[in-house]
């Protein structure tokens, strides 16, 4: 865990207020000058905090993000799901296209980190009207929202009408899990979308789950999505 030749691994610590007590964010950045062994950096961190802490190699994170960018090219945007690791929000601010937030807590972490609302995708089944009301009242039509059910579609419509905004919405399609809506419910919203002129359907969100290693499952789910898109036309 050493820096590149001719560079020093330097600690830049920032104890963000959104982090739990006893934890701090430590970033290791390459600085021109002397090469220093990583164990010295670790010892220095322990001397400063003396309590359990998280150590993140943000230089390695940036390298990994570049690899993903190079692989997908301009075909796709990269959205970081905050639940994966909220400590890395600031480090990823310039690395990703958007951040998916699934709770009021995650949303406010992004606010404190200075993430602009236009980079936020407000997702998840845990969206109360007060949460949407605050976001629309504060940021207007910036950002993207998911509708996980017909009732969430109506919730978004009410908040948009209340403040005269036009919100961009992703309709979440379920693949048999508790998240999202089935095909018929989604098609019903599309068929009657004119009744909610304050909402613009940006697209369909499909999250099939994690820990899937068989390519066949992805193919079947993408084929189902393609079939649905054909029906919606």
Short mmCIF file of C-alpha atoms in Angstrom, two decimals:
data_model
loop_
_atom_site.label_atom_id
_atom_site.label_comp_id
_atom_site.label_asym_id
_atom_site.label_seq_id
_atom_site.Cartn_x
_atom_site.Cartn_y
_atom_site.Cartn_z
CA UNK A 1 0.00 0.00 0.00
CA UNK A 2 2.61 2.50 -1.09
CA UNK A 3 2.32 5.48 -3.38
CA UNK A 4 3.63 5.70 -6.90
CA UNK A 5 7.35 6.17 -7.42
CA UNK A 6 8.46 9.60 -6.28
CA UNK A 7 5.25 10.43 -4.46
CA UNK A 8 4.33 10.62 -0.83
CA UNK A 9 1.19 9.11 0.72
CA UNK A 10 -0.29 11.95 2.79
CA UNK A 11 -3.17 11.93 5.30
CA UNK A 12 -5.91 14.46 4.91
CA UNK A 13 -8.51 13.86 7.60
CA UNK A 14 -12.00 15.31 7.69
CA UNK A 15 -14.38 14.39 10.51
CA UNK A 16 -17.70 15.03 8.78
CA UNK A 17 -20.63 15.87 11.04
CA UNK A 18 -22.80 13.20 9.43
CA UNK A 19 -20.51 10.43 10.59
CA UNK A 20 -21.06 8.59 13.79
CA UNK A 21 -19.09 9.53 16.88
CA UNK A 22 -15.73 7.87 16.96
CA UNK A 23 -15.41 7.62 13.19
CA UNK A 24 -13.58 9.91 10.82
CA UNK A 25 -12.82 9.96 7.15
CA UNK A 26 -9.16 9.62 6.21
CA UNK A 27 -8.14 10.23 2.65
CA UNK A 28 -4.79 9.10 1.30
CA UNK A 29 -3.65 11.37 -1.50
CA UNK A 30 -0.52 11.35 -3.58
CA UNK A 31 1.65 14.42 -3.13
CA UNK A 32 4.82 15.24 -5.09
CA UNK A 33 8.05 14.74 -3.18
CA UNK A 34 9.29 11.89 -1.07
CA UNK A 35 8.13 8.29 -1.21
CA UNK A 36 6.90 7.09 2.15
CA UNK A 37 5.88 3.61 3.16
CA UNK A 38 2.17 3.06 3.78
CA UNK A 39 2.74 1.61 7.24
CA UNK A 40 4.03 5.02 8.32
CA UNK A 41 0.78 6.56 7.11
CA UNK A 42 -1.21 4.02 9.09
CA UNK A 43 0.85 4.64 12.22
CA UNK A 44 0.31 8.36 11.81
CA UNK A 45 -3.46 7.82 11.55
CA UNK A 46 -3.49 5.69 14.68
CA UNK A 47 -1.52 8.33 16.55
CA UNK A 48 -4.12 10.96 15.61
CA UNK A 49 -7.37 9.07 16.24
CA UNK A 50 -6.51 6.14 18.54
CA UNK A 51 -10.05 4.83 18.11
CA UNK A 52 -11.54 2.59 15.43
CA UNK A 53 -11.72 4.50 12.15
CA UNK A 54 -12.25 3.90 8.46
CA UNK A 55 -9.34 4.18 6.05
CA UNK A 56 -10.17 4.64 2.38
CA UNK A 57 -7.78 4.58 -0.56
CA UNK A 58 -9.51 7.25 -2.60
CA UNK A 59 -6.72 7.17 -5.19
CA UNK A 60 -7.55 3.52 -5.86
CA UNK A 61 -11.24 4.42 -5.95
CA UNK A 62 -10.54 7.03 -8.65
CA UNK A 63 -8.60 4.46 -10.65
CA UNK A 64 -11.49 2.01 -10.44
CA UNK A 65 -13.97 4.67 -11.54
CA UNK A 66 -11.78 5.40 -14.55
CA UNK A 67 -11.79 1.70 -15.45
CA UNK A 68 -15.60 1.67 -15.36
CA UNK A 69 -15.77 4.85 -17.44
CA UNK A 70 -13.43 3.38 -20.01
CA UNK A 71 -15.50 0.18 -20.17
CA UNK A 72 -18.94 1.75 -20.65
CA UNK A 73 -17.80 4.79 -22.61
CA UNK A 74 -20.60 7.22 -23.35
CA UNK A 75 -23.26 4.49 -23.43
CA UNK A 76 -24.22 4.85 -19.79
CA UNK A 77 -24.07 7.22 -16.85
CA UNK A 78 -22.76 6.11 -13.48
CA UNK A 79 -25.07 6.44 -10.48
CA UNK A 80 -23.60 5.69 -7.05
CA UNK A 81 -25.95 4.08 -4.53
CA UNK A 82 -25.18 5.85 -1.26
CA UNK A 83 -26.14 2.86 0.83
CA UNK A 84 -22.97 1.18 -0.41
CA UNK A 85 -20.81 3.61 1.57
CA UNK A 86 -21.98 7.11 2.55
CA UNK A 87 -18.48 8.01 3.75
CA UNK A 88 -17.32 8.26 0.13
CA UNK A 89 -19.86 10.81 -1.09
CA UNK A 90 -17.44 13.76 -1.09
CA UNK A 91 -14.69 11.71 -2.70
CA UNK A 92 -17.04 10.66 -5.51
CA UNK A 93 -18.60 14.08 -6.10
CA UNK A 94 -16.65 14.60 -9.33
CA UNK A 95 -16.38 10.91 -10.24
CA UNK A 96 -20.01 9.90 -10.78
CA UNK A 97 -22.94 11.37 -12.67
CA UNK A 98 -25.49 11.02 -9.88
CA UNK A 99 -26.17 9.67 -6.40
CA UNK A 100 -29.08 7.41 -5.49
CA UNK A 101 -30.48 8.24 -2.03
CA UNK A 102 -33.01 5.98 -0.33
CA UNK A 103 -33.69 7.75 2.96
CA UNK A 104 -33.95 11.26 4.43
CA UNK A 105 -30.65 10.64 6.21
CA UNK A 106 -28.83 9.86 2.97
CA UNK A 107 -30.42 12.89 1.33
CA UNK A 108 -29.20 15.23 4.07
CA UNK A 109 -25.70 13.74 3.94
CA UNK A 110 -25.59 14.77 0.28
CA UNK A 111 -26.82 18.23 1.21
CA UNK A 112 -24.08 18.66 3.80
CA UNK A 113 -21.49 17.41 1.32
CA UNK A 114 -22.61 20.05 -1.17
CA UNK A 115 -23.91 17.61 -3.79
CA UNK A 116 -26.17 19.60 -6.15
CA UNK A 117 -29.78 18.44 -6.34
CA UNK A 118 -29.54 17.90 -10.08
CA UNK A 119 -27.22 14.97 -9.29
CA UNK A 120 -29.67 13.32 -6.88
CA UNK A 121 -31.95 10.38 -7.68
CA UNK A 122 -34.43 10.12 -4.80
CA UNK A 123 -35.30 6.45 -4.76
CA UNK A 124 -36.65 3.80 -2.42
CA UNK A 125 -39.96 2.75 -0.93
CA UNK A 126 -39.28 4.82 2.19
CA UNK A 127 -40.39 8.18 0.82
CA UNK A 128 -42.87 10.10 2.94
CA UNK A 129 -44.81 13.08 1.64
CA UNK A 130 -42.91 15.36 4.03
CA UNK A 131 -39.61 14.21 2.46
CA UNK A 132 -40.77 14.95 -1.09
CA UNK A 133 -42.42 18.19 0.03
CA UNK A 134 -39.13 19.43 1.50
CA UNK A 135 -37.13 18.51 -1.61
CA UNK A 136 -39.56 20.11 -4.07
CA UNK A 137 -40.09 23.21 -1.91
CA UNK A 138 -36.33 23.69 -1.55
CA UNK A 139 -35.04 22.63 -4.97
CA UNK A 140 -38.01 22.91 -7.33
CA UNK A 141 -37.83 20.65 -10.36
CA UNK A 142 -34.18 19.67 -9.91
CA UNK A 143 -33.28 16.02 -9.41
CA UNK A 144 -35.01 12.78 -10.38
CA UNK A 145 -37.54 10.80 -8.34
CA UNK A 146 -38.59 7.17 -8.54
CA UNK A 147 -42.18 6.02 -8.30
CA UNK A 148 -42.18 2.61 -6.64
CA UNK A 149 -45.97 2.25 -6.78
CA UNK A 150 -49.09 4.04 -8.05
CA UNK A 151 -49.45 5.62 -4.60
CA UNK A 152 -45.95 7.11 -4.84
CA UNK A 153 -46.83 8.44 -8.30
CA UNK A 154 -49.79 10.25 -6.71
CA UNK A 155 -47.58 11.49 -3.86
CA UNK A 156 -45.18 13.03 -6.38
CA UNK A 157 -48.07 14.56 -8.30
CA UNK A 158 -49.45 16.26 -5.20
CA UNK A 159 -46.10 17.76 -4.23
CA UNK A 160 -45.37 18.92 -7.78
CA UNK A 161 -48.77 20.62 -8.07
CA UNK A 162 -48.38 22.22 -4.64
CA UNK A 163 -45.26 24.13 -5.74
CA UNK A 164 -45.91 24.46 -9.46
CA UNK A 165 -42.98 22.21 -10.42
CA UNK A 166 -42.59 19.58 -13.11
CA UNK A 167 -40.74 16.59 -11.73
CA UNK A 168 -38.79 13.99 -13.65
CA UNK A 169 -39.82 10.49 -12.62
CA UNK A 170 -38.48 6.97 -13.13
CA UNK A 171 -41.11 4.23 -12.90
CA UNK A 172 -39.65 1.32 -10.97
CA UNK A 173 -40.42 -2.08 -12.41
CA UNK A 174 -40.45 -5.09 -10.11
CA UNK A 175 -38.94 -8.42 -11.06
CA UNK A 176 -40.76 -10.37 -8.41
CA UNK A 177 -39.35 -8.62 -5.33
CA UNK A 178 -41.05 -6.29 -2.87
CA UNK A 179 -39.55 -3.31 -4.67
CA UNK A 180 -41.27 -1.59 -7.56
CA UNK A 181 -44.57 -2.21 -9.32
CA UNK A 182 -45.73 -4.95 -11.65
CA UNK A 183 -46.09 -4.49 -15.40
CA UNK A 184 -49.82 -3.79 -15.38
CA UNK A 185 -49.54 -1.08 -12.73
CA UNK A 186 -46.69 0.54 -14.63
CA UNK A 187 -48.59 0.39 -17.93
CA UNK A 188 -51.61 1.95 -16.21
CA UNK A 189 -49.56 4.96 -15.12
CA UNK A 190 -48.14 5.39 -18.62
CA UNK A 191 -51.59 5.14 -20.19
CA UNK A 192 -52.99 7.90 -17.96
CA UNK A 193 -49.87 10.06 -17.67
CA UNK A 194 -51.68 13.08 -19.20
CA UNK A 195 -53.67 13.33 -15.97
CA UNK A 196 -50.44 14.23 -14.19
CA UNK A 197 -49.00 16.92 -16.44
CA UNK A 198 -46.69 18.07 -13.66
CA UNK A 199 -44.79 14.78 -13.88
CA UNK A 200 -42.51 13.76 -16.75
CA UNK A 201 -41.69 10.07 -17.14
CA UNK A 202 -37.92 10.00 -17.57
CA UNK A 203 -37.75 6.25 -18.02
CA UNK A 204 -38.04 2.87 -16.31
CA UNK A 205 -35.88 1.84 -13.37
CA UNK A 206 -35.09 -1.86 -13.18
CA UNK A 207 -33.04 -3.20 -10.30
CA UNK A 208 -32.96 -6.96 -10.39
CA UNK A 209 -30.98 -7.45 -7.19
CA UNK A 210 -27.42 -8.28 -6.23
CA UNK A 211 -25.37 -11.45 -5.89
CA UNK A 212 -26.37 -12.67 -9.34
CA UNK A 213 -23.60 -14.48 -11.16
CA UNK A 214 -25.46 -16.26 -13.98
CA UNK A 215 -25.62 -14.22 -17.18
CA UNK A 216 -28.80 -16.06 -18.16
CA UNK A 217 -30.80 -14.31 -15.45
CA UNK A 218 -29.76 -10.90 -16.69
CA UNK A 219 -30.61 -11.85 -20.25
CA UNK A 220 -34.12 -12.96 -19.28
CA UNK A 221 -34.76 -9.80 -17.27
CA UNK A 222 -33.48 -7.55 -20.05
CA UNK A 223 -35.59 -9.45 -22.58
CA UNK A 224 -38.64 -8.85 -20.38
CA UNK A 225 -37.76 -5.15 -20.16
CA UNK A 226 -37.36 -4.93 -23.92
CA UNK A 227 -40.73 -6.60 -24.42
CA UNK A 228 -42.40 -4.16 -22.04
CA UNK A 229 -40.84 -1.16 -23.77
CA UNK A 230 -42.23 -2.49 -27.05
CA UNK A 231 -45.71 -2.71 -25.53
CA UNK A 232 -45.49 0.85 -24.20
CA UNK A 233 -44.74 2.20 -27.65
#
